[in-house]
Short mmCIF file of C-alpha atoms in Angstrom, two decimals:
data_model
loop_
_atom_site.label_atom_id
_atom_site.label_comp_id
_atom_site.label_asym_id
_atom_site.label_seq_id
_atom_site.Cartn_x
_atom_site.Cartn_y
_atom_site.Cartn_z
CA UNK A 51 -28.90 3.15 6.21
CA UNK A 52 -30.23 0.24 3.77
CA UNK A 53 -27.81 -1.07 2.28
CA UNK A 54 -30.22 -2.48 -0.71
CA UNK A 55 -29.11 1.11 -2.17
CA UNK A 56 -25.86 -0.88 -3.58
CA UNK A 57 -27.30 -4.07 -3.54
CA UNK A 58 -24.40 -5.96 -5.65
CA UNK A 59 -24.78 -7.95 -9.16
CA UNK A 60 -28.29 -9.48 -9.50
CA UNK A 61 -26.40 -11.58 -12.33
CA UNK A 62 -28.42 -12.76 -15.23
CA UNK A 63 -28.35 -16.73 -14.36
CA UNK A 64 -30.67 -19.58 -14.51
CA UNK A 65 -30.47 -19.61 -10.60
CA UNK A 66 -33.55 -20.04 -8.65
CA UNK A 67 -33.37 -19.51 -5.03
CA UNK A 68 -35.39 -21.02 -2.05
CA UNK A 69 -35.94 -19.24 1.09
CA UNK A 70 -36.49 -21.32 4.18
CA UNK A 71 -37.93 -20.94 7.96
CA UNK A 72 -36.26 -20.40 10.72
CA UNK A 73 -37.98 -22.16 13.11
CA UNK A 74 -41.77 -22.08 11.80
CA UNK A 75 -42.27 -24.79 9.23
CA UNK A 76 -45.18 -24.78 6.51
CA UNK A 77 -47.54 -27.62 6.90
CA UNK A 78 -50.01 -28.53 4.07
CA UNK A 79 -53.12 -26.69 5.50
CA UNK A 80 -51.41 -23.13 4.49
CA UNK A 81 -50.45 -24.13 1.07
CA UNK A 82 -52.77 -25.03 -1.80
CA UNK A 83 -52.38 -27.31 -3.98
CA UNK A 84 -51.23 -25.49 -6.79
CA UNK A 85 -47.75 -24.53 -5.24
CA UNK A 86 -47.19 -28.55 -4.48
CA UNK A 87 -45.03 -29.89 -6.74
CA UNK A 88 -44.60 -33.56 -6.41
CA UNK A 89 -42.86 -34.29 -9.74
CA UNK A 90 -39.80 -31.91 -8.63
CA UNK A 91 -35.98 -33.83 -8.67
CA UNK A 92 -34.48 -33.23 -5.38
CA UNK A 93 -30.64 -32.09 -5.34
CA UNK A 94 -28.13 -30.08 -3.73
CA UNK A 95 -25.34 -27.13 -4.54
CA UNK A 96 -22.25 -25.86 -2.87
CA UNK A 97 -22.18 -22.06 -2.05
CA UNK A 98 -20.04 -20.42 -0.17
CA UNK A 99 -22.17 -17.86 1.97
CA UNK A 100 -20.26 -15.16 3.95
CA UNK A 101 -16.94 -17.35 3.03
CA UNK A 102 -18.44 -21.01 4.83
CA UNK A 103 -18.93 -23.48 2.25
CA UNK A 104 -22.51 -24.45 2.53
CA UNK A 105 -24.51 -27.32 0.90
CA UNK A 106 -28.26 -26.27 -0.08
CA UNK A 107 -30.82 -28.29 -1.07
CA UNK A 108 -32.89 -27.47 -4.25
CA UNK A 109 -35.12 -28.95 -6.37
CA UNK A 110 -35.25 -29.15 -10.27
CA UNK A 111 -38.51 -27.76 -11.33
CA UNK A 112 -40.03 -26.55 -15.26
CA UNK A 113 -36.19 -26.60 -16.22
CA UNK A 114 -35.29 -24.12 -13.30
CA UNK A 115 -33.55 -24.71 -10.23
CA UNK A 116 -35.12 -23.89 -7.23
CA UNK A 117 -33.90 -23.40 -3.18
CA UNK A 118 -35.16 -24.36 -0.18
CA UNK A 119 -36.25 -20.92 1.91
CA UNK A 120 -36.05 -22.02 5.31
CA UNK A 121 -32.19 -23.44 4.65
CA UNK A 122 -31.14 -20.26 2.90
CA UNK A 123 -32.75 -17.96 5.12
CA UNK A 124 -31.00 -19.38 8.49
CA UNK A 125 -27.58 -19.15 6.26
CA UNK A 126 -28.26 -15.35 5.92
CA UNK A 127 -29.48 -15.29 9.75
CA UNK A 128 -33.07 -13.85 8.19
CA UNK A 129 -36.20 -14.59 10.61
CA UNK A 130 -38.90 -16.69 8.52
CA UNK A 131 -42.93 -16.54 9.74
CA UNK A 132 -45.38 -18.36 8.07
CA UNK A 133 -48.87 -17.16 8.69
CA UNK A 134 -52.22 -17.21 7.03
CA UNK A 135 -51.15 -14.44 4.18
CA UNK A 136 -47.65 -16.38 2.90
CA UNK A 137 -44.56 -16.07 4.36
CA UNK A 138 -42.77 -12.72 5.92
CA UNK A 139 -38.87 -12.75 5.90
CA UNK A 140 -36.46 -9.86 7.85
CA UNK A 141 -32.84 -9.59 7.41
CA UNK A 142 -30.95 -9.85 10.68
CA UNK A 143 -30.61 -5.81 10.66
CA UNK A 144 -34.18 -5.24 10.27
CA UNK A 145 -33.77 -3.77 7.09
CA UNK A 146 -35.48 -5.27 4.60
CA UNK A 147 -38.62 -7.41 4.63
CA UNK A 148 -40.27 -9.83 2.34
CA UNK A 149 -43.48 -11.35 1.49
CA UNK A 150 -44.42 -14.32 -0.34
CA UNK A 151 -46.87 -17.11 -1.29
CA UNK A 152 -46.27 -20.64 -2.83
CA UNK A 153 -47.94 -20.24 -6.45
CA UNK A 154 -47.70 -17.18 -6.54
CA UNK A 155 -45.11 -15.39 -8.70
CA UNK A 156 -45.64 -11.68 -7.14
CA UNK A 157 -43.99 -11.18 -4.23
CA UNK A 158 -42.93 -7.87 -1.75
CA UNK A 159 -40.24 -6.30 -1.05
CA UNK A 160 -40.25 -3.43 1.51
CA UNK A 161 -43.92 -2.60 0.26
CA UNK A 162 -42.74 -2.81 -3.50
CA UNK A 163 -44.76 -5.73 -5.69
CA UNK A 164 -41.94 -7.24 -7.59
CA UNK A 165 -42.20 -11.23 -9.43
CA UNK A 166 -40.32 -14.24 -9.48
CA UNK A 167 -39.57 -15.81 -12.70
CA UNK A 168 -41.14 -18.93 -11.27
CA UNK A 169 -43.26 -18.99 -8.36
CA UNK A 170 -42.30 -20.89 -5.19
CA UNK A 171 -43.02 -24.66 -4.87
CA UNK A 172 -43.50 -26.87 -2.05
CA UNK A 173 -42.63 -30.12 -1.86
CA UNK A 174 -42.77 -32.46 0.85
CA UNK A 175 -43.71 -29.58 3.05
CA UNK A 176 -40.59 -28.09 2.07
CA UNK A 177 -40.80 -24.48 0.25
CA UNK A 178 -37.96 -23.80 -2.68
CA UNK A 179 -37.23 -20.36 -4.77
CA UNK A 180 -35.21 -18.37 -6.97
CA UNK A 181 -31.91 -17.74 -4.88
CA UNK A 182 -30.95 -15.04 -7.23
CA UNK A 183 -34.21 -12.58 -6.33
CA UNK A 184 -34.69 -14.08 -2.38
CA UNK A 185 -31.10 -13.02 -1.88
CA UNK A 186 -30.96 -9.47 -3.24
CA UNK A 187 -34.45 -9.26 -1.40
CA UNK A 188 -33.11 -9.60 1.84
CA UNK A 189 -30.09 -6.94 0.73
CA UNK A 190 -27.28 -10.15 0.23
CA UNK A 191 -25.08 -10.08 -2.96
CA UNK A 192 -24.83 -13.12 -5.19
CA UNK A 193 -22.10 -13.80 -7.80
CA UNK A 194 -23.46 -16.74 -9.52
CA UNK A 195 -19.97 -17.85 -11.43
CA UNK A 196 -18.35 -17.87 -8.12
CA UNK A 197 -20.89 -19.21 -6.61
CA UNK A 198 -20.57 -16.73 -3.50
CA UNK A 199 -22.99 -15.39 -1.12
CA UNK A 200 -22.98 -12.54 1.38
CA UNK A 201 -25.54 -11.57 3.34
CA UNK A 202 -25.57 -7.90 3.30
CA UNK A 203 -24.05 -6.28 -0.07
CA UNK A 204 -21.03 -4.33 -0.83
CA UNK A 205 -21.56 -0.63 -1.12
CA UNK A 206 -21.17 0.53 -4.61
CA UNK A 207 -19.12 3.80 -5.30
CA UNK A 208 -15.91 5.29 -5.88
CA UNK A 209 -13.60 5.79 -2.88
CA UNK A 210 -10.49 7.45 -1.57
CA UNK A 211 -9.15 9.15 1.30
CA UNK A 212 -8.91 5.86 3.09
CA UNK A 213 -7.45 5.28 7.05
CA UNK A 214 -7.14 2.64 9.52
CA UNK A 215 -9.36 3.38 12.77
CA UNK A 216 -7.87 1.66 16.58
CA UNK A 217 -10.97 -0.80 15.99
CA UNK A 218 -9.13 -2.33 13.34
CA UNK A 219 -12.07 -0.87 10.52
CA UNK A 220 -11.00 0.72 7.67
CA UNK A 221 -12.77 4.27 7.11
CA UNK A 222 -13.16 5.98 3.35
CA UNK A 223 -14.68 8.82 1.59
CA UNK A 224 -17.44 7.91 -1.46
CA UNK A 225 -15.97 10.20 -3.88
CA UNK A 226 -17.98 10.10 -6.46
CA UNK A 227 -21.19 11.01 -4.33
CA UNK A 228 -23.59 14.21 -4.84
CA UNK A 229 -22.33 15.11 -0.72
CA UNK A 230 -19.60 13.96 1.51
CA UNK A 231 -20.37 10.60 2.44
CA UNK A 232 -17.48 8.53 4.65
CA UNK A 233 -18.37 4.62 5.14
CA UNK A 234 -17.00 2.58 8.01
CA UNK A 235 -15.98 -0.87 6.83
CA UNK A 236 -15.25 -3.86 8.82
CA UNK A 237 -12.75 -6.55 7.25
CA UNK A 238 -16.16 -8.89 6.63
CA UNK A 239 -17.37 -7.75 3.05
CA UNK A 240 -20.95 -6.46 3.77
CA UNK A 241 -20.30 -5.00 6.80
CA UNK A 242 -20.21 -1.24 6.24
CA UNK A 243 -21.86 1.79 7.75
CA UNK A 244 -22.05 5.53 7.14
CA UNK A 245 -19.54 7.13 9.86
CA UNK A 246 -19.83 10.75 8.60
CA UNK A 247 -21.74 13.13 6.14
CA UNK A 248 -19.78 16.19 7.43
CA UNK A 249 -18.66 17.85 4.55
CA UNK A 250 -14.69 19.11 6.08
CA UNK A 251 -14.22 15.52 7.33
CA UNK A 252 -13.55 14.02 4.43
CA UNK A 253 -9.89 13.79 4.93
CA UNK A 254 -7.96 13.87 8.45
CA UNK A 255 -5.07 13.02 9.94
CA UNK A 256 -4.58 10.12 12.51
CA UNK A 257 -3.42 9.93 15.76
CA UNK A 258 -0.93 7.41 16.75
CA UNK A 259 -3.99 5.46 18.45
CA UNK A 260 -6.21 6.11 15.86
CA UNK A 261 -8.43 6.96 18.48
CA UNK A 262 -9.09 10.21 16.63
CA UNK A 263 -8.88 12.04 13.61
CA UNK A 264 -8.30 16.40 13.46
CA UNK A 265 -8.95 18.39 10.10
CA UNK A 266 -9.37 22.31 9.31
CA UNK A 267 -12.35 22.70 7.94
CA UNK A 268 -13.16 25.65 5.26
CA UNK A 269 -13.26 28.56 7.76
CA UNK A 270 -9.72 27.47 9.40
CA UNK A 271 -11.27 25.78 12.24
CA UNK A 272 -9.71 22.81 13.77
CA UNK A 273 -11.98 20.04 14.54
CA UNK A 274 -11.38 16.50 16.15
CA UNK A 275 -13.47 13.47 14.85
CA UNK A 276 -13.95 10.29 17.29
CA UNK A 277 -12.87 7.63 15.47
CA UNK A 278 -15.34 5.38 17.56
CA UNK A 279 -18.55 7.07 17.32
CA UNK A 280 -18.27 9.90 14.26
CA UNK A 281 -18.94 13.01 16.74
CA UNK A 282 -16.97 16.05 15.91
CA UNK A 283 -16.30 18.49 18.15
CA UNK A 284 -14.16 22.13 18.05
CA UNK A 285 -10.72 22.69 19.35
CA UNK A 286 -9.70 25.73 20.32
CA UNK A 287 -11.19 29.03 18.02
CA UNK A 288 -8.54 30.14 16.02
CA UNK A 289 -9.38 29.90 12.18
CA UNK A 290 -6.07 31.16 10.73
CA UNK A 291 -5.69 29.01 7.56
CA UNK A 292 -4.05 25.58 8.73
CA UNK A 293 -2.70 22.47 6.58
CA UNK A 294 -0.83 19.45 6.61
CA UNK A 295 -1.93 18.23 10.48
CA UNK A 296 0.20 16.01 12.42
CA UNK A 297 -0.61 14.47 15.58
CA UNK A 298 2.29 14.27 18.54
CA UNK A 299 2.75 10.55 19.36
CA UNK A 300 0.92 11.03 22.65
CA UNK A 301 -2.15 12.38 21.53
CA UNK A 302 -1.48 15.65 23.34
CA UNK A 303 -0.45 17.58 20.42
CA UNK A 304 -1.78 19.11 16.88
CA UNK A 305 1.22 20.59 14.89
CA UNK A 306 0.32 22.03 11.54
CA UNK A 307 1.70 24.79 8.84
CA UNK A 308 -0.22 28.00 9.91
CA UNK A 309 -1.16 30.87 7.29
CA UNK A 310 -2.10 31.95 4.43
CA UNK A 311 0.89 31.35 2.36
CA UNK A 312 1.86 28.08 4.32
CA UNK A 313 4.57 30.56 5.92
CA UNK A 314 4.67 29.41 9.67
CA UNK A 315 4.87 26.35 11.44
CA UNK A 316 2.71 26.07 14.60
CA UNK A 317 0.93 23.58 17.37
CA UNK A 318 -2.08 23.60 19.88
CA UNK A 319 -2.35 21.83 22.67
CA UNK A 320 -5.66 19.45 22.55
CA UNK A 321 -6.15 19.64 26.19
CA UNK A 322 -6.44 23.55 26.49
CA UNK A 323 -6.81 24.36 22.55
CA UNK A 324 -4.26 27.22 23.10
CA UNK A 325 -1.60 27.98 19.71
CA UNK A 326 2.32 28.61 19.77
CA UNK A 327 4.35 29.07 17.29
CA UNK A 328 7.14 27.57 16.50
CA UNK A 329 8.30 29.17 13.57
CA UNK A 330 8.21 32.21 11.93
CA UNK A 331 10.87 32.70 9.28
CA UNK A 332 8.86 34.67 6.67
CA UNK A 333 9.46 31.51 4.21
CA UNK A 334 6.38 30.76 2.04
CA UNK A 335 4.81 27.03 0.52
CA UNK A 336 6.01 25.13 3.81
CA UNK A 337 4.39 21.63 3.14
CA UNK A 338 4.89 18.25 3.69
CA UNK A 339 5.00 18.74 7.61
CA UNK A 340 6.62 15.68 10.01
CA UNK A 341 7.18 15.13 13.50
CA UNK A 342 9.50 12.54 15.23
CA UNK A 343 8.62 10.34 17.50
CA UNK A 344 9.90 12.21 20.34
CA UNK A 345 9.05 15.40 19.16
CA UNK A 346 12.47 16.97 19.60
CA UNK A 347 12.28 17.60 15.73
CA UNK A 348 10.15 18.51 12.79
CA UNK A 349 10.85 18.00 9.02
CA UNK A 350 9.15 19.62 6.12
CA UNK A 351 9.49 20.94 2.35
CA UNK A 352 9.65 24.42 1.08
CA UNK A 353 8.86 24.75 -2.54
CA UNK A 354 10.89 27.98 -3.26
CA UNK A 355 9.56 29.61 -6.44
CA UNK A 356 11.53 31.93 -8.78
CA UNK A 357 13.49 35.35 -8.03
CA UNK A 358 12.22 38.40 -9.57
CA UNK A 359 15.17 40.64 -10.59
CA UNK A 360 14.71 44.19 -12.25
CA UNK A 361 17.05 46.56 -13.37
CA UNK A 362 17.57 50.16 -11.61
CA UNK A 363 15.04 51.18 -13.76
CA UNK A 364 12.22 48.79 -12.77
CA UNK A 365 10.67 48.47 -16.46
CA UNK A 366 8.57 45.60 -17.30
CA UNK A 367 10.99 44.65 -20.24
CA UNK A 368 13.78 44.73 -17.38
CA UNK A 369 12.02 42.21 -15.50
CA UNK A 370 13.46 38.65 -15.47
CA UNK A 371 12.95 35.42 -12.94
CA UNK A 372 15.86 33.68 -12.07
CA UNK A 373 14.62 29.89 -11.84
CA UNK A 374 18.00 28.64 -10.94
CA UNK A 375 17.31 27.63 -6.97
CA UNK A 376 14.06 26.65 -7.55
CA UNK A 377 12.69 23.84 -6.62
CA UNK A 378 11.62 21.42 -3.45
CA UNK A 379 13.86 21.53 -0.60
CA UNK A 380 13.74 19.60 2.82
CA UNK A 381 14.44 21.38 6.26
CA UNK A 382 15.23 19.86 9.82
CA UNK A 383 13.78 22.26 12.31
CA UNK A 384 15.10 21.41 16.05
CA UNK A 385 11.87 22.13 18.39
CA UNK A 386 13.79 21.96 21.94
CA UNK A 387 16.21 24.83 21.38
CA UNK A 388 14.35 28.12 21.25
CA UNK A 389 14.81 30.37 18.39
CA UNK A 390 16.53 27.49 16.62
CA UNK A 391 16.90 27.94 12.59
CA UNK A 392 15.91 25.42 9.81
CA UNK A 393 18.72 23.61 8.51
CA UNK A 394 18.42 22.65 5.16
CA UNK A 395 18.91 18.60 4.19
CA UNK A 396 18.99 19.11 0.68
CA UNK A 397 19.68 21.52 -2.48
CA UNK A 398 19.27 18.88 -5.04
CA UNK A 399 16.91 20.38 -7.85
CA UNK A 400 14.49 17.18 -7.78
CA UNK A 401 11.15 16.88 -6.24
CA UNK A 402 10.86 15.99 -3.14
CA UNK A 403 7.45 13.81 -1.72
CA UNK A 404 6.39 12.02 1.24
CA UNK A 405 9.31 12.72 4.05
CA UNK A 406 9.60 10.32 7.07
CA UNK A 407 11.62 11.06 9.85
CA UNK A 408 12.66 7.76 11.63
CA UNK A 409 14.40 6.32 14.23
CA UNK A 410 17.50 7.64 15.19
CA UNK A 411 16.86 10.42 13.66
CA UNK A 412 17.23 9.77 10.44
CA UNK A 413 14.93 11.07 7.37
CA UNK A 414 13.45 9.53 3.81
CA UNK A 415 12.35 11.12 1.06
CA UNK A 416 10.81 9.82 -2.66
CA UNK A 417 13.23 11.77 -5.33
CA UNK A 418 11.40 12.53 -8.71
CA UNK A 419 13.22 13.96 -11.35
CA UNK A 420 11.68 17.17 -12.12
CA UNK A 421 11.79 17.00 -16.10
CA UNK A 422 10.78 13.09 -15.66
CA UNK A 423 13.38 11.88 -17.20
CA UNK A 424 15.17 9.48 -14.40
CA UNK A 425 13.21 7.23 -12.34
CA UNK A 426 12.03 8.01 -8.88
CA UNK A 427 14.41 6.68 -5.96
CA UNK A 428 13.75 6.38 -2.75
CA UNK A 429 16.37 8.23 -0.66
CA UNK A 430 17.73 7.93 3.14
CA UNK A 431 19.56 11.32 4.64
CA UNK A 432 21.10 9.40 8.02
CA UNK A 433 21.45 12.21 11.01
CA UNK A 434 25.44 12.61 10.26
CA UNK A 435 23.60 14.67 6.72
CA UNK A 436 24.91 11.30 4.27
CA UNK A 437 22.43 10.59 1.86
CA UNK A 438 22.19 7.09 0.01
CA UNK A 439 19.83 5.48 -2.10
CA UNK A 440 17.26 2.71 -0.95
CA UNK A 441 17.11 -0.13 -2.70
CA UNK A 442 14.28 -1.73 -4.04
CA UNK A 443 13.06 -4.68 -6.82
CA UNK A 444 10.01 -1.46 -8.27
CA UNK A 445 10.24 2.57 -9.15
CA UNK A 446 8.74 3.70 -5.51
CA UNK A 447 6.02 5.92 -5.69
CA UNK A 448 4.72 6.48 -2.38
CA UNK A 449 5.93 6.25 0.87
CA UNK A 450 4.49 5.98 4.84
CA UNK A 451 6.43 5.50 8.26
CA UNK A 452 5.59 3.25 11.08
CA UNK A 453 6.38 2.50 14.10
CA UNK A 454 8.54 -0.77 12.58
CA UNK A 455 10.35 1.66 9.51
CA UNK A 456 8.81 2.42 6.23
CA UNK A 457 5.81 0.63 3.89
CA UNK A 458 6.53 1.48 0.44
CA UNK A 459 4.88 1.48 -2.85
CA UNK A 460 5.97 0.85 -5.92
CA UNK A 461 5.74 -0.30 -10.06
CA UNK A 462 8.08 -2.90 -11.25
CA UNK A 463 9.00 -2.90 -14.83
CA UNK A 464 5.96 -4.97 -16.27
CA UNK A 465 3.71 -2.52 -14.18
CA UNK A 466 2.49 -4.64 -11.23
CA UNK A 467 2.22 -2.76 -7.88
CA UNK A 468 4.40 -4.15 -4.95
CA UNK A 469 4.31 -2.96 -1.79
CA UNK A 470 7.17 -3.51 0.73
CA UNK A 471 8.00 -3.52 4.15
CA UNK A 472 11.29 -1.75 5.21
CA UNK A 473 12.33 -2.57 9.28
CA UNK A 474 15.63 -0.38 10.01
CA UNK A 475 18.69 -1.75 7.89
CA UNK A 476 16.73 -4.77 6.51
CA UNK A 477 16.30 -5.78 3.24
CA UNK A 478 12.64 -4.74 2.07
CA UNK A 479 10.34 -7.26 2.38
CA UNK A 480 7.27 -8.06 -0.06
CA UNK A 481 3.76 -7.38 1.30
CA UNK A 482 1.39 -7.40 -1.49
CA UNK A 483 1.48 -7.56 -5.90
CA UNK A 484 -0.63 -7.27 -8.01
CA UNK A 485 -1.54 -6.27 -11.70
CA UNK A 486 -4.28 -3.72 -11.07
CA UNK A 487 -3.53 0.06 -10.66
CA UNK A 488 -3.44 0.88 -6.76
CA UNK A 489 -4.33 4.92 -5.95
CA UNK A 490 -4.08 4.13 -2.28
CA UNK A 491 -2.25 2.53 0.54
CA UNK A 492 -3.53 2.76 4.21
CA UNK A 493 -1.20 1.06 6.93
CA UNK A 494 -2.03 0.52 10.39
CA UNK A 495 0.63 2.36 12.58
CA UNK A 496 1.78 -0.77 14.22
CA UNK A 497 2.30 -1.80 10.07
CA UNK A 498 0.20 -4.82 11.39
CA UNK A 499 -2.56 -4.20 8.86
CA UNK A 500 -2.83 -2.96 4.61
CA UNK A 501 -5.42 -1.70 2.95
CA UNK A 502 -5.42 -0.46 -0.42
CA UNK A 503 -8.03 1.79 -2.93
CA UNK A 504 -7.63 -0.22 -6.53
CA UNK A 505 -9.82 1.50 -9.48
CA UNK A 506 -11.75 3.03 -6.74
CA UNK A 507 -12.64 -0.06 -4.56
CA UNK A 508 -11.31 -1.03 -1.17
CA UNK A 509 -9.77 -3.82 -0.35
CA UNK A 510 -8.21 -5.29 2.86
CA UNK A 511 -4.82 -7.12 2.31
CA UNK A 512 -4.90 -10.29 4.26
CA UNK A 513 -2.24 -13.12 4.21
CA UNK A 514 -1.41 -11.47 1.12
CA UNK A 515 -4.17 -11.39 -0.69
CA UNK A 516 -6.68 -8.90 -1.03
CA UNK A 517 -10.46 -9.51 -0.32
CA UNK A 518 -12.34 -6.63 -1.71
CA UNK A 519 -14.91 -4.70 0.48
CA UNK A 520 -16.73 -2.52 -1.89
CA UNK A 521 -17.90 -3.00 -5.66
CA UNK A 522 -17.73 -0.50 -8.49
CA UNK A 523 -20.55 1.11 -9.42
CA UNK A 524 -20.95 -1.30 -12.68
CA UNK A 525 -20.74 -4.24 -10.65
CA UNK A 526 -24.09 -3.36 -8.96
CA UNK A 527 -26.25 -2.71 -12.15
#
């Protein structure tokens, strides 16, 4: 994949950049005289290139500033040649190659004739040039007001779906792309790949490894994705319509709500790929499926629609629907007693989103007023059934457990984003703020590691602050 295809912001700036050799150096014989410049001012600017500050020399020349090649191109770890037609460049992926000449403004990149705004000058056997057009040459990004470099650019794009892989790289969907397109990132911006173009993998859920990721794709087949490598593979061959996958905590397990009106719970073993169900109570929308840790119990929500009620008659002007139990409810479902029935943990007529069962046994839930009208609060149902409020400094609005508690999102009251961590009992403790509008959060399961989707980007949370690993599709025109 070339990753020139989101080469980031050529930015309209003065800057001219010098490539240099890497270990072949120009000597007068190969350059005429025209590209010598002897009048030039010699100088120097701090970049920062792939986050080391770096010193580069450059030369003032016809009111432009100009860079040495040979230094810049070592920075970017780019191979430099010089032979008898100019000077060939590579990027250290072998992506991109360039071609130029001293005194001469046209120059090549990957067979296409493109042109400096100045053409490259030597002095004392030294060759300098626009750092701007050498960079995005070679498939780098340059911010000239931050006076940043990386060596390979950001991919440009809209993304979501985003999870943590046991590599420690952080895997998303390009959303706003003609196909399915999932990119690989590292935590060093510019280092990306395309994992997966397989259309049903756009979304899938984790395994406690994060080794592996399972999804159902459209014809109700379960399929496991290598985290590792991107090879997908079948289990079992039952395509019954499944949703809302949930790995066992040993890997061993799928469970998942089976059929076509989200009506039964079941699992499949990924060893033998062979289905049992676990429950088959007849009750439709099942949703929001969780496992503990042990797997002793499963939690989920039924949204239970209105009752149709007709008189003896049966006319349609008879017909009414009682809306009165309506509403999202959340069930406790013991899986080591056989024939065991769901116990409801709540009648309340609010929404319900994003249960957790944790330790102990106990179980959160985000309450949202269904009308809107009251905040949302984040709500604890402790295994003796008591229910309490949890509290925090922002409205939550999204929820995860891991294997220390809970990572919550939320808004405070001048609309910044926090995001806290929640061990046991504790008081929550801050992760992350910030002022821009988060879609996303992606925790590691060890809560070791935060990533978030902001206006479509990703970014890596770090120390607390985020360093951003793709650009918005603006930022690279």
């Amino acid at each position: 994949m070339k990753n020139s295809k989101w080469i980031g912001a050529a930015l309209a700036s003065a800057l001219l950049v010098t490539g240099g050799a890497v270990s072949v150096l120009a000597t007068s014989s190969q350059v005429s005289a025209a590209a010598v410049n002897t009048a030039a001012v010699e100088g120097s600017m701090s970049w920062s290139i792939n986050g080391t500050p770096v010193t580069l020399s450059t030369i003032n020349s016809g009111g432009y500033k100009l860079y040495s090649l040979s230094q810049v191109a070592a920075e970017l770890g780019a191979g430099l040649v010089h032979g008898s037609s100019g000077i060939q460049l590579n990027d250290s992926k072998g992506l991109h190659s360039v071609q130029l000449q001293p005194g001469v403004k046209s120059y090549q990149v990957d067979g296409e004739t493109l042109e400096f705004t100045v053409a490259p000058v030597v002095r004392n056997g030294k060759t300098y040039v626009e750092l701007t057009k050498l960079v995005t040459a070679l498939g780098g990004e340059l911010a000239a007001d931050a006076h940043t470099i990386l060596s390979f650019a950001r991919p440009a794009g809209s993304f979501d779906t985003l999870h943590w892989s046991a590599d420690g790289s952080l895997i998303a969907n390009r959303s706003d792309a003609e196909s399915s397109l999932l990119y690989k990132f590292t935590q060093t911006p510019g280092n990306y790949d395309l994992f997966s173009s397989s259309e049903g993998a756009v979304d899938f859920a984790v395994s406690a490894d994060q080794q592996w990721g399972a999804f159902s794709d459209e014809t109700g087949q379960l399929k496991l994705i290598n985290l590792s490598t991107g090879l997908i593979s079948p289990l079992g061959k039952d395509t019954s319509v499944k949703t809302d996958i949930v790995w066992s905590s040993d890997g061993k397990t799928l469970y998942f709500v089976q059929g076509d009106k989200q009506e039964k719970l079941a699992q499949i073993s990924v060893e033998t790929g062979e289905i049992k169900a676990l429950l088959e109570d007849k009750v439709e929308n099942k949703s929001e499926l969780r496992i503990s840790a042990d797997g002793k119990s499963a939690v989920y929500i039924v949204n239970i629609t209105g009752t149709a009620k007709n008189d003896a008659d049966s006319t349609e002007d008879s017909l009414t629907v009682d809306f009165s139990k309506a509403g999202e409810q959340l069930y406790k479902l013991d899986l080591t007693t056989k024939g065991a029935k769901p116990a409801a943990l709540t009648t309340t007529p609010d929404n319900k989103l994003y249960p957790e069962i944790l330790a102990g046994g106990s179980v959160t839930y985000l309450s949202a007023d269904a009308d809107g009208n009251a905040a949302n609060t984040l709500k604890l149902i402790a295994a003796d059934g008591k229910s309490t409020d949890v509290a925090l400094g922002a409205e939550a609005n999204w929820s995860i457990g891991v294997s220390t508690g809970l990572v919550v999102s939320g808004t405070t009251a001048d609309g910044n984003t926090v995001i806290y961590s929640i061990a046991g009992s504790a008081a929550p403790v801050e992760l992350y703020r910030t002022a821009e509008d988060v879609s996303e959060v992606a925790v590691s399961a060890d809560g070791s590691k935060l990533a978030i989707i902001s206006d479509g980007k990703v970014l890596v949370i770090q120390n607390g602050k985020a360093l951003q690993l793709s650009v918005s599709p603006e930022a690279a025109n």
